[in-house]
Amino acid sequence: MQATPLLGVPPDAIAAAARRVMMRCEELARVTATVGTVERVYLSPEHARVNRLAAEWMRELGMRAWQDAAGNQCGRIAPVNDLDPDATSAPALMLGSHLDTVLDAGRYDGIVGVLIALEVVRLVRVPTATGWAVPFPFAVEIMAFSDEEGTRFGKALLGSSAVAGQWNDAWWQLTDADGVSLRQAFLEFGLDPSRVGEAARRPDELVGYLEAHIEQGPELDRAGEPLAVVSSIASARRFHLLVEGEARHAGGTPYDMRRDALLGASEAALAVERICADEHHIVGTVGRFDAFPGAVNVIPGEVRFSLDLRGEFDGERDRVWDALARDFDEIMGRRGLRWSAREVHSAPAVFCAPLLQDVVRAGIDSTLPYRAEEPPVIFSRAGHDAMAIGSVTDVGMLFLRNPDGISHHPDEAVSAQDVAHGIRALAESVLRLAKEPR
Ligand code: GLV
Ligand code: MN
Ligand code: MN
């Protein structure tokens, strides 16, 4: 069954919008802390620069643009085309994603969702009496979230958590690799920590949140499909683990006297793979691993490593963490080591709202009229800002094909043609939502 398109714009307008998205992805990739790679972390000079660019692009569309109290770049356009675009207090549909990156990142994760949102606003505003392609009962806001990845402070979704009113004052003590606290970083960026609560939005101010994102996995590429409806987003927990043994002479210490923290931590990392791979839809990753004192002729006395654990359901994820902890007890006990874990991030699974799944599905259907079947529905193992925003309003997501499923890597890709499909599908979704009775 095929939905009739609501967006009356010629295909070359969509192609031009997609080209602009691709060019802007390149432009943003040049805003980096390390030349030759893409690296843009929370509260850095690069963060300030991309916010300024995004603000400029929002204003160019007639949006009011501001940076909120948590460093998110926001834009808003009211439902009526009056001279003061923010005169009304109408609730808003939020569109967006994030502009921060992992280290040595690709150019599209998060970024493409913000840029697609800008093109959607451009396309659904047309020169009619009201200024909109269909009468809009809500304002449209674009959110360029400031910290989805948690690259700098280990805790992900800081920007969107502030918007969701979920800020936790314990986070002020988090530190980056140089020992700079989150509080200090706020001050250095020009933000006032005591005002972070002002970034919070109330449920009655919002209609919902729609996010376009690359899949960050291979399912669409394997299925030969450009777009998918997202059903839910994985529940996640992140830990900093410490293994303590004894640093001793690498030559003089016989095996029966060694308490090698690196060997214990390595066994633990293998246990993560063994236990998670046996479970349905659970993935665990040790992404950071540091041995101390880090000398060739000293047995490692201490290892610090990270664990990122994700699952479709919170209960399964927690059961797997308990199983891992039992395994770590056994490994460390056998090797005469101590271990401890500090949880730095926890996010429950978030389910996309049925209505928003329906409008995204209809948006895809009207975009790809050759489809014989329903668009694919995918559960996201990657985390997204929609997870945090889900605690304040309904969320929906649209995935774009990510060739070879490679992401968090410089080879991350998306085609201009799929971006064009994504723009059209998201615009159609927004127009459909505008026509929903409320
Ligand atoms: C963010 O990309 C995450 O899923 O870690
Ligand atoms: Mn992302
Ligand atoms: Mn990411």
Short mmCIF file of N, CA, C and O in Angstrom, two decimals, residues 157-265:
data_model
loop_
_atom_site.label_atom_id
_atom_site.label_comp_id
_atom_site.label_asym_id
_atom_site.label_seq_id
_atom_site.Cartn_x
_atom_site.Cartn_y
_atom_site.Cartn_z
N LEU A 157 24.95 11.52 26.33
CA LEU A 157 23.65 12.19 26.31
C LEU A 157 23.54 13.35 27.29
O LEU A 157 22.46 13.62 27.83
N LEU A 158 24.66 14.03 27.54
CA LEU A 158 24.59 15.14 28.50
C LEU A 158 23.69 16.26 27.97
O LEU A 158 22.86 16.80 28.71
N GLY A 159 23.84 16.59 26.68
CA GLY A 159 23.05 17.70 26.11
C GLY A 159 21.57 17.40 26.13
O GLY A 159 20.75 18.20 26.62
N SER A 160 21.18 16.22 25.65
CA SER A 160 19.75 15.91 25.58
C SER A 160 19.18 15.61 26.97
O SER A 160 17.99 15.85 27.22
N SER A 161 20.02 15.13 27.90
CA SER A 161 19.51 14.91 29.26
C SER A 161 19.13 16.25 29.90
O SER A 161 18.14 16.33 30.65
N ALA A 162 19.92 17.29 29.61
CA ALA A 162 19.58 18.61 30.16
C ALA A 162 18.23 19.07 29.60
O ALA A 162 17.38 19.59 30.34
N VAL A 163 18.00 18.85 28.31
CA VAL A 163 16.74 19.27 27.69
C VAL A 163 15.57 18.46 28.26
O VAL A 163 14.47 18.97 28.44
N ALA A 164 15.84 17.21 28.58
CA ALA A 164 14.79 16.35 29.13
C ALA A 164 14.55 16.62 30.62
O ALA A 164 13.70 15.97 31.24
N GLY A 165 15.32 17.55 31.20
CA GLY A 165 15.16 17.84 32.63
C GLY A 165 15.69 16.73 33.51
O GLY A 165 15.26 16.55 34.64
N GLN A 166 16.67 15.99 33.00
CA GLN A 166 17.20 14.83 33.73
C GLN A 166 18.64 15.08 34.21
O GLN A 166 19.38 14.13 34.42
N TRP A 167 19.04 16.33 34.28
CA TRP A 167 20.42 16.61 34.71
C TRP A 167 20.63 16.12 36.14
O TRP A 167 19.76 16.28 36.99
N ASN A 168 21.80 15.53 36.38
CA ASN A 168 22.10 14.99 37.70
C ASN A 168 23.31 15.75 38.24
O ASN A 168 24.38 15.76 37.60
N ASP A 169 23.16 16.38 39.39
CA ASP A 169 24.25 17.21 39.91
C ASP A 169 25.52 16.42 40.21
O ASP A 169 26.60 16.99 40.26
N ALA A 170 25.39 15.09 40.35
CA ALA A 170 26.60 14.28 40.57
C ALA A 170 27.53 14.36 39.36
O ALA A 170 28.75 14.15 39.49
N TRP A 171 26.96 14.70 38.20
CA TRP A 171 27.79 14.74 36.98
C TRP A 171 28.82 15.86 37.01
O TRP A 171 29.80 15.83 36.28
N TRP A 172 28.59 16.89 37.84
CA TRP A 172 29.55 18.01 37.87
C TRP A 172 30.95 17.54 38.22
O TRP A 172 31.94 18.18 37.88
N GLN A 173 31.02 16.41 38.92
CA GLN A 173 32.35 15.93 39.35
C GLN A 173 33.04 15.11 38.28
O GLN A 173 34.21 14.75 38.44
N LEU A 174 32.34 14.76 37.20
CA LEU A 174 32.99 13.98 36.14
C LEU A 174 34.18 14.76 35.61
O LEU A 174 34.14 15.98 35.51
N THR A 175 35.24 14.03 35.25
CA THR A 175 36.43 14.72 34.72
C THR A 175 36.80 14.16 33.36
O THR A 175 36.51 13.00 33.05
N ASP A 176 37.48 14.97 32.56
CA ASP A 176 37.97 14.49 31.27
C ASP A 176 39.37 13.90 31.45
O ASP A 176 39.88 13.82 32.58
N ALA A 177 40.00 13.50 30.35
CA ALA A 177 41.30 12.83 30.43
C ALA A 177 42.38 13.74 31.03
O ALA A 177 43.38 13.26 31.56
N ASP A 178 42.17 15.07 30.98
CA ASP A 178 43.15 16.00 31.55
C ASP A 178 42.79 16.40 32.98
O ASP A 178 43.40 17.32 33.54
N GLY A 179 41.76 15.77 33.54
CA GLY A 179 41.38 16.10 34.91
C GLY A 179 40.48 17.33 35.02
O GLY A 179 40.20 17.80 36.12
N VAL A 180 40.03 17.86 33.89
CA VAL A 180 39.13 19.03 33.92
C VAL A 180 37.72 18.55 34.27
O VAL A 180 37.20 17.63 33.62
N SER A 181 37.12 19.15 35.27
CA SER A 181 35.78 18.70 35.67
C SER A 181 34.72 19.28 34.72
O SER A 181 34.95 20.31 34.06
N LEU A 182 33.58 18.64 34.72
CA LEU A 182 32.48 19.12 33.89
C LEU A 182 32.10 20.55 34.29
O LEU A 182 31.84 21.41 33.45
N ARG A 183 32.12 20.80 35.59
CA ARG A 183 31.78 22.15 36.07
C ARG A 183 32.76 23.19 35.50
O ARG A 183 32.37 24.23 34.97
N GLN A 184 34.05 22.85 35.59
CA GLN A 184 35.09 23.76 35.10
C GLN A 184 34.94 23.97 33.58
O GLN A 184 35.07 25.08 33.08
N ALA A 185 34.63 22.88 32.86
CA ALA A 185 34.49 22.97 31.41
C ALA A 185 33.30 23.87 31.04
O ALA A 185 33.36 24.63 30.08
N PHE A 186 32.22 23.78 31.83
CA PHE A 186 31.06 24.67 31.61
C PHE A 186 31.52 26.13 31.71
O PHE A 186 31.20 26.96 30.85
N LEU A 187 32.25 26.43 32.78
CA LEU A 187 32.68 27.82 33.01
C LEU A 187 33.59 28.28 31.89
O LEU A 187 33.45 29.38 31.36
N GLU A 188 34.53 27.41 31.49
CA GLU A 188 35.46 27.80 30.44
C GLU A 188 34.75 28.02 29.10
O GLU A 188 35.17 28.83 28.29
N PHE A 189 33.65 27.32 28.90
CA PHE A 189 32.88 27.46 27.65
C PHE A 189 32.00 28.71 27.68
O PHE A 189 31.46 29.13 26.67
N GLY A 190 31.85 29.29 28.89
CA GLY A 190 31.00 30.48 29.03
C GLY A 190 29.59 30.14 29.47
O GLY A 190 28.68 30.98 29.34
N LEU A 191 29.40 28.92 29.99
CA LEU A 191 28.07 28.54 30.49
C LEU A 191 28.08 28.60 32.02
O LEU A 191 29.11 28.37 32.64
N ASP A 192 26.92 28.88 32.58
CA ASP A 192 26.81 29.00 34.03
C ASP A 192 26.22 27.69 34.58
O ASP A 192 25.05 27.39 34.35
N PRO A 193 27.03 26.90 35.32
CA PRO A 193 26.52 25.61 35.82
C PRO A 193 25.22 25.76 36.62
O PRO A 193 24.36 24.89 36.56
N SER A 194 25.07 26.88 37.34
CA SER A 194 23.88 27.01 38.19
C SER A 194 22.61 27.21 37.36
O SER A 194 21.51 27.15 37.87
N ARG A 195 22.77 27.44 36.06
CA ARG A 195 21.59 27.70 35.21
C ARG A 195 21.27 26.54 34.28
O ARG A 195 20.41 26.67 33.41
N VAL A 196 21.93 25.39 34.46
CA VAL A 196 21.73 24.29 33.51
C VAL A 196 20.26 23.85 33.44
O VAL A 196 19.76 23.41 32.41
N GLY A 197 19.55 24.03 34.56
CA GLY A 197 18.14 23.66 34.62
C GLY A 197 17.29 24.42 33.60
O GLY A 197 16.21 23.97 33.20
N GLU A 198 17.78 25.58 33.16
CA GLU A 198 17.01 26.38 32.19
C GLU A 198 16.93 25.71 30.81
O GLU A 198 16.12 26.12 29.98
N ALA A 199 17.79 24.72 30.58
CA ALA A 199 17.72 24.02 29.28
C ALA A 199 16.53 23.05 29.25
O ALA A 199 16.12 22.61 28.18
N ALA A 200 15.97 22.74 30.41
CA ALA A 200 14.92 21.71 30.49
C ALA A 200 13.63 22.16 29.82
O ALA A 200 13.22 23.33 29.95
N ARG A 201 13.01 21.25 29.13
CA ARG A 201 11.72 21.54 28.50
C ARG A 201 10.63 20.74 29.20
O ARG A 201 10.88 19.64 29.70
N ARG A 202 9.41 21.32 29.20
CA ARG A 202 8.27 20.63 29.83
C ARG A 202 7.52 19.83 28.78
O ARG A 202 7.45 20.24 27.61
N PRO A 203 6.88 18.72 29.19
CA PRO A 203 6.12 17.93 28.23
C PRO A 203 5.07 18.75 27.48
O PRO A 203 4.86 18.54 26.29
N ASP A 204 4.42 19.71 28.17
CA ASP A 204 3.36 20.47 27.49
C ASP A 204 3.91 21.46 26.45
O ASP A 204 3.16 22.05 25.70
N GLU A 205 5.22 21.65 26.42
CA GLU A 205 5.83 22.53 25.41
C GLU A 205 6.13 21.79 24.12
O GLU A 205 6.56 22.39 23.14
N LEU A 206 5.96 20.45 24.17
CA LEU A 206 6.43 19.64 23.04
C LEU A 206 5.33 18.76 22.45
O LEU A 206 4.48 18.25 23.18
N VAL A 207 5.40 18.59 21.14
CA VAL A 207 4.48 17.70 20.43
C VAL A 207 5.14 16.32 20.28
O VAL A 207 4.47 15.29 20.28
N GLY A 208 6.46 16.32 20.17
CA GLY A 208 7.21 15.08 19.97
C GLY A 208 8.58 15.41 19.43
O GLY A 208 8.91 16.59 19.25
N TYR A 209 9.36 14.36 19.19
CA TYR A 209 10.73 14.54 18.68
C TYR A 209 10.98 13.51 17.60
O TYR A 209 10.70 12.32 17.78
N LEU A 210 11.45 13.98 16.45
CA LEU A 210 11.79 13.08 15.34
C LEU A 210 13.26 13.24 15.00
O LEU A 210 13.75 14.37 14.85
N GLU A 211 13.95 12.11 14.88
CA GLU A 211 15.39 12.15 14.60
C GLU A 211 15.72 11.25 13.43
O GLU A 211 15.32 10.08 13.40
N ALA A 212 16.45 11.80 12.45
CA ALA A 212 17.00 10.98 11.37
C ALA A 212 18.46 10.68 11.72
O ALA A 212 19.15 11.56 12.25
N HIS A 213 18.91 9.47 11.44
CA HIS A 213 20.27 9.08 11.82
C HIS A 213 20.72 7.96 10.88
O HIS A 213 19.89 7.18 10.41
N ILE A 214 22.02 7.88 10.64
CA ILE A 214 22.51 6.70 9.89
C ILE A 214 22.35 5.47 10.79
O ILE A 214 22.39 5.59 12.02
N GLU A 215 22.22 4.31 10.16
CA GLU A 215 21.89 3.11 10.95
C GLU A 215 23.01 2.70 11.91
O GLU A 215 22.75 2.18 12.99
N GLN A 216 24.27 2.86 11.51
CA GLN A 216 25.43 2.42 12.31
C GLN A 216 25.45 0.91 12.47
O GLN A 216 25.88 0.36 13.48
N GLY A 217 24.94 0.23 11.47
CA GLY A 217 24.91 -1.22 11.43
C GLY A 217 24.60 -1.62 10.00
O GLY A 217 24.26 -0.76 9.17
N PRO A 218 24.67 -2.91 9.68
CA PRO A 218 24.60 -3.33 8.28
C PRO A 218 23.24 -3.76 7.77
O PRO A 218 23.12 -4.18 6.61
N GLU A 219 22.17 -3.69 8.61
CA GLU A 219 20.93 -4.36 8.19
C GLU A 219 20.32 -3.78 6.92
O GLU A 219 19.89 -4.53 6.04
N LEU A 220 20.28 -2.45 6.81
CA LEU A 220 19.68 -1.85 5.61
C LEU A 220 20.55 -2.12 4.39
O LEU A 220 20.03 -2.42 3.30
N ASP A 221 21.84 -2.05 4.56
CA ASP A 221 22.75 -2.31 3.44
C ASP A 221 22.56 -3.75 2.96
O ASP A 221 22.46 -4.01 1.76
N ARG A 222 22.47 -4.68 3.89
CA ARG A 222 22.28 -6.10 3.51
C ARG A 222 20.94 -6.31 2.82
O ARG A 222 20.83 -7.14 1.92
N ALA A 223 19.92 -5.58 3.27
CA ALA A 223 18.58 -5.79 2.71
C ALA A 223 18.37 -4.98 1.42
O ALA A 223 17.33 -5.11 0.78
N GLY A 224 19.34 -4.13 1.07
CA GLY A 224 19.18 -3.29 -0.12
C GLY A 224 18.09 -2.24 0.05
O GLY A 224 17.41 -1.86 -0.89
N GLU A 225 17.91 -1.77 1.28
CA GLU A 225 16.86 -0.79 1.59
C GLU A 225 17.52 0.53 2.01
O GLU A 225 18.44 0.53 2.81
N PRO A 226 17.00 1.65 1.53
CA PRO A 226 17.61 2.93 1.91
C PRO A 226 17.19 3.46 3.29
O PRO A 226 17.95 4.15 3.94
N LEU A 227 15.95 3.14 3.71
CA LEU A 227 15.41 3.77 4.93
C LEU A 227 14.69 2.75 5.81
O LEU A 227 14.16 1.76 5.29
N ALA A 228 14.65 3.02 7.10
CA ALA A 228 13.88 2.15 8.00
C ALA A 228 13.19 2.97 9.08
O ALA A 228 13.62 4.07 9.43
N VAL A 229 12.12 2.40 9.60
CA VAL A 229 11.45 2.91 10.80
C VAL A 229 12.19 2.30 11.99
O VAL A 229 12.50 1.12 11.98
N VAL A 230 12.47 3.11 13.02
CA VAL A 230 13.10 2.57 14.23
C VAL A 230 12.01 2.25 15.24
O VAL A 230 11.11 3.06 15.49
N SER A 231 12.08 1.03 15.80
CA SER A 231 11.05 0.62 16.77
C SER A 231 11.44 1.00 18.19
O SER A 231 10.61 1.42 18.99
N SER A 232 12.74 0.81 18.53
CA SER A 232 13.18 1.13 19.88
C SER A 232 14.69 1.32 19.89
O SER A 232 15.37 0.98 18.91
N ILE A 233 15.18 1.88 20.97
CA ILE A 233 16.62 2.15 21.10
C ILE A 233 17.14 1.38 22.31
O ILE A 233 16.52 1.36 23.37
N ALA A 234 18.30 0.77 22.09
CA ALA A 234 18.86 -0.13 23.10
C ALA A 234 19.03 0.52 24.46
O ALA A 234 19.35 1.69 24.58
N SER A 235 18.86 -0.31 25.45
CA SER A 235 19.17 0.09 26.80
C SER A 235 20.69 -0.06 26.97
O SER A 235 21.30 -0.96 26.40
N ALA A 236 21.31 0.84 27.70
CA ALA A 236 22.78 0.82 27.77
C ALA A 236 23.28 1.09 29.19
O ALA A 236 22.63 1.80 29.96
N ARG A 237 24.42 0.48 29.49
CA ARG A 237 25.14 0.82 30.73
C ARG A 237 26.62 0.90 30.38
O ARG A 237 27.11 0.14 29.54
N ARG A 238 27.31 1.85 31.00
CA ARG A 238 28.76 1.95 30.80
C ARG A 238 29.45 1.96 32.15
O ARG A 238 28.97 2.61 33.08
N PHE A 239 30.59 1.25 32.20
CA PHE A 239 31.35 1.14 33.45
C PHE A 239 32.81 1.50 33.23
O PHE A 239 33.35 1.25 32.15
N HIS A 240 33.44 2.05 34.28
CA HIS A 240 34.89 2.14 34.33
C HIS A 240 35.33 1.06 35.31
O HIS A 240 34.90 1.06 36.47
N LEU A 241 36.17 0.14 34.84
CA LEU A 241 36.60 -0.97 35.70
C LEU A 241 38.07 -0.81 36.08
O LEU A 241 38.87 -0.28 35.31
N LEU A 242 38.35 -1.30 37.27
CA LEU A 242 39.72 -1.23 37.79
C LEU A 242 40.11 -2.63 38.24
O LEU A 242 39.37 -3.28 38.99
N VAL A 243 41.27 -3.10 37.79
CA VAL A 243 41.81 -4.38 38.26
C VAL A 243 43.14 -4.08 38.94
O VAL A 243 44.01 -3.39 38.37
N GLU A 244 43.29 -4.57 40.18
CA GLU A 244 44.52 -4.29 40.92
C GLU A 244 45.25 -5.57 41.27
O GLU A 244 44.66 -6.52 41.79
N GLY A 245 46.53 -5.59 40.92
CA GLY A 245 47.39 -6.71 41.28
C GLY A 245 48.63 -6.17 41.94
O GLY A 245 48.54 -5.34 42.84
N GLU A 246 49.80 -6.60 41.45
CA GLU A 246 51.03 -6.10 42.05
C GLU A 246 52.07 -5.90 40.95
O GLU A 246 52.34 -6.81 40.18
N ALA A 247 52.62 -4.68 40.89
CA ALA A 247 53.68 -4.39 39.92
C ALA A 247 55.00 -4.91 40.49
O ALA A 247 55.38 -4.53 41.61
N ARG A 248 55.66 -5.79 39.74
CA ARG A 248 56.93 -6.36 40.22
C ARG A 248 57.87 -6.56 39.05
O ARG A 248 57.47 -6.45 37.90
N HIS A 249 59.08 -6.96 39.36
CA HIS A 249 60.12 -7.13 38.35
C HIS A 249 59.73 -8.21 37.33
O HIS A 249 59.35 -9.32 37.71
N ALA A 250 59.84 -7.87 36.03
CA ALA A 250 59.42 -8.80 34.97
C ALA A 250 60.37 -9.98 34.85
O ALA A 250 59.99 -11.05 34.36
N GLY A 251 61.62 -9.80 35.30
CA GLY A 251 62.57 -10.90 35.20
C GLY A 251 62.59 -11.73 36.45
O GLY A 251 62.52 -12.96 36.41
N GLY A 252 62.62 -11.06 37.59
CA GLY A 252 62.86 -11.77 38.85
C GLY A 252 61.64 -12.48 39.43
O GLY A 252 61.80 -13.32 40.33
N THR A 253 60.45 -12.21 38.96
CA THR A 253 59.25 -12.74 39.63
C THR A 253 58.76 -14.03 38.97
O THR A 253 58.34 -13.99 37.80
N PRO A 254 58.84 -15.15 39.65
CA PRO A 254 58.36 -16.42 39.05
C PRO A 254 56.84 -16.40 38.91
O PRO A 254 56.16 -15.62 39.57
N TYR A 255 56.32 -17.32 38.07
CA TYR A 255 54.88 -17.29 37.80
C TYR A 255 54.02 -17.48 39.05
O TYR A 255 52.97 -16.87 39.18
N ASP A 256 54.49 -18.30 39.97
CA ASP A 256 53.61 -18.54 41.13
C ASP A 256 53.54 -17.33 42.06
O ASP A 256 52.76 -17.32 43.01
N MET A 257 54.37 -16.31 41.79
CA MET A 257 54.29 -15.11 42.64
C MET A 257 53.63 -13.93 41.91
O MET A 257 53.48 -12.86 42.48
N ARG A 258 53.27 -14.13 40.68
CA ARG A 258 52.76 -12.99 39.92
C ARG A 258 51.28 -12.71 40.17
O ARG A 258 50.49 -13.66 40.23
N ARG A 259 50.95 -11.44 40.30
CA ARG A 259 49.54 -11.02 40.32
C ARG A 259 49.39 -9.96 39.22
O ARG A 259 49.45 -8.76 39.48
N ASP A 260 49.30 -10.48 38.00
CA ASP A 260 49.39 -9.63 36.80
C ASP A 260 47.99 -9.08 36.45
O ASP A 260 47.11 -9.82 35.97
N ALA A 261 47.81 -7.79 36.67
CA ALA A 261 46.48 -7.18 36.45
C ALA A 261 46.08 -7.22 34.98
O ALA A 261 44.89 -7.34 34.65
N LEU A 262 47.08 -7.17 34.10
CA LEU A 262 46.73 -7.15 32.67
C LEU A 262 46.16 -8.50 32.23
O LEU A 262 45.22 -8.57 31.44
N LEU A 263 46.73 -9.59 32.77
CA LEU A 263 46.21 -10.89 32.36
C LEU A 263 44.79 -11.10 32.90
O LEU A 263 43.92 -11.63 32.20
N GLY A 264 44.54 -10.64 34.12
CA GLY A 264 43.19 -10.75 34.67
C GLY A 264 42.19 -9.93 33.87
O GLY A 264 41.09 -10.38 33.52
N ALA A 265 42.59 -8.69 33.53
CA ALA A 265 41.68 -7.81 32.78
C ALA A 265 41.46 -8.36 31.37
O ALA A 265 40.36 -8.25 30.82
#
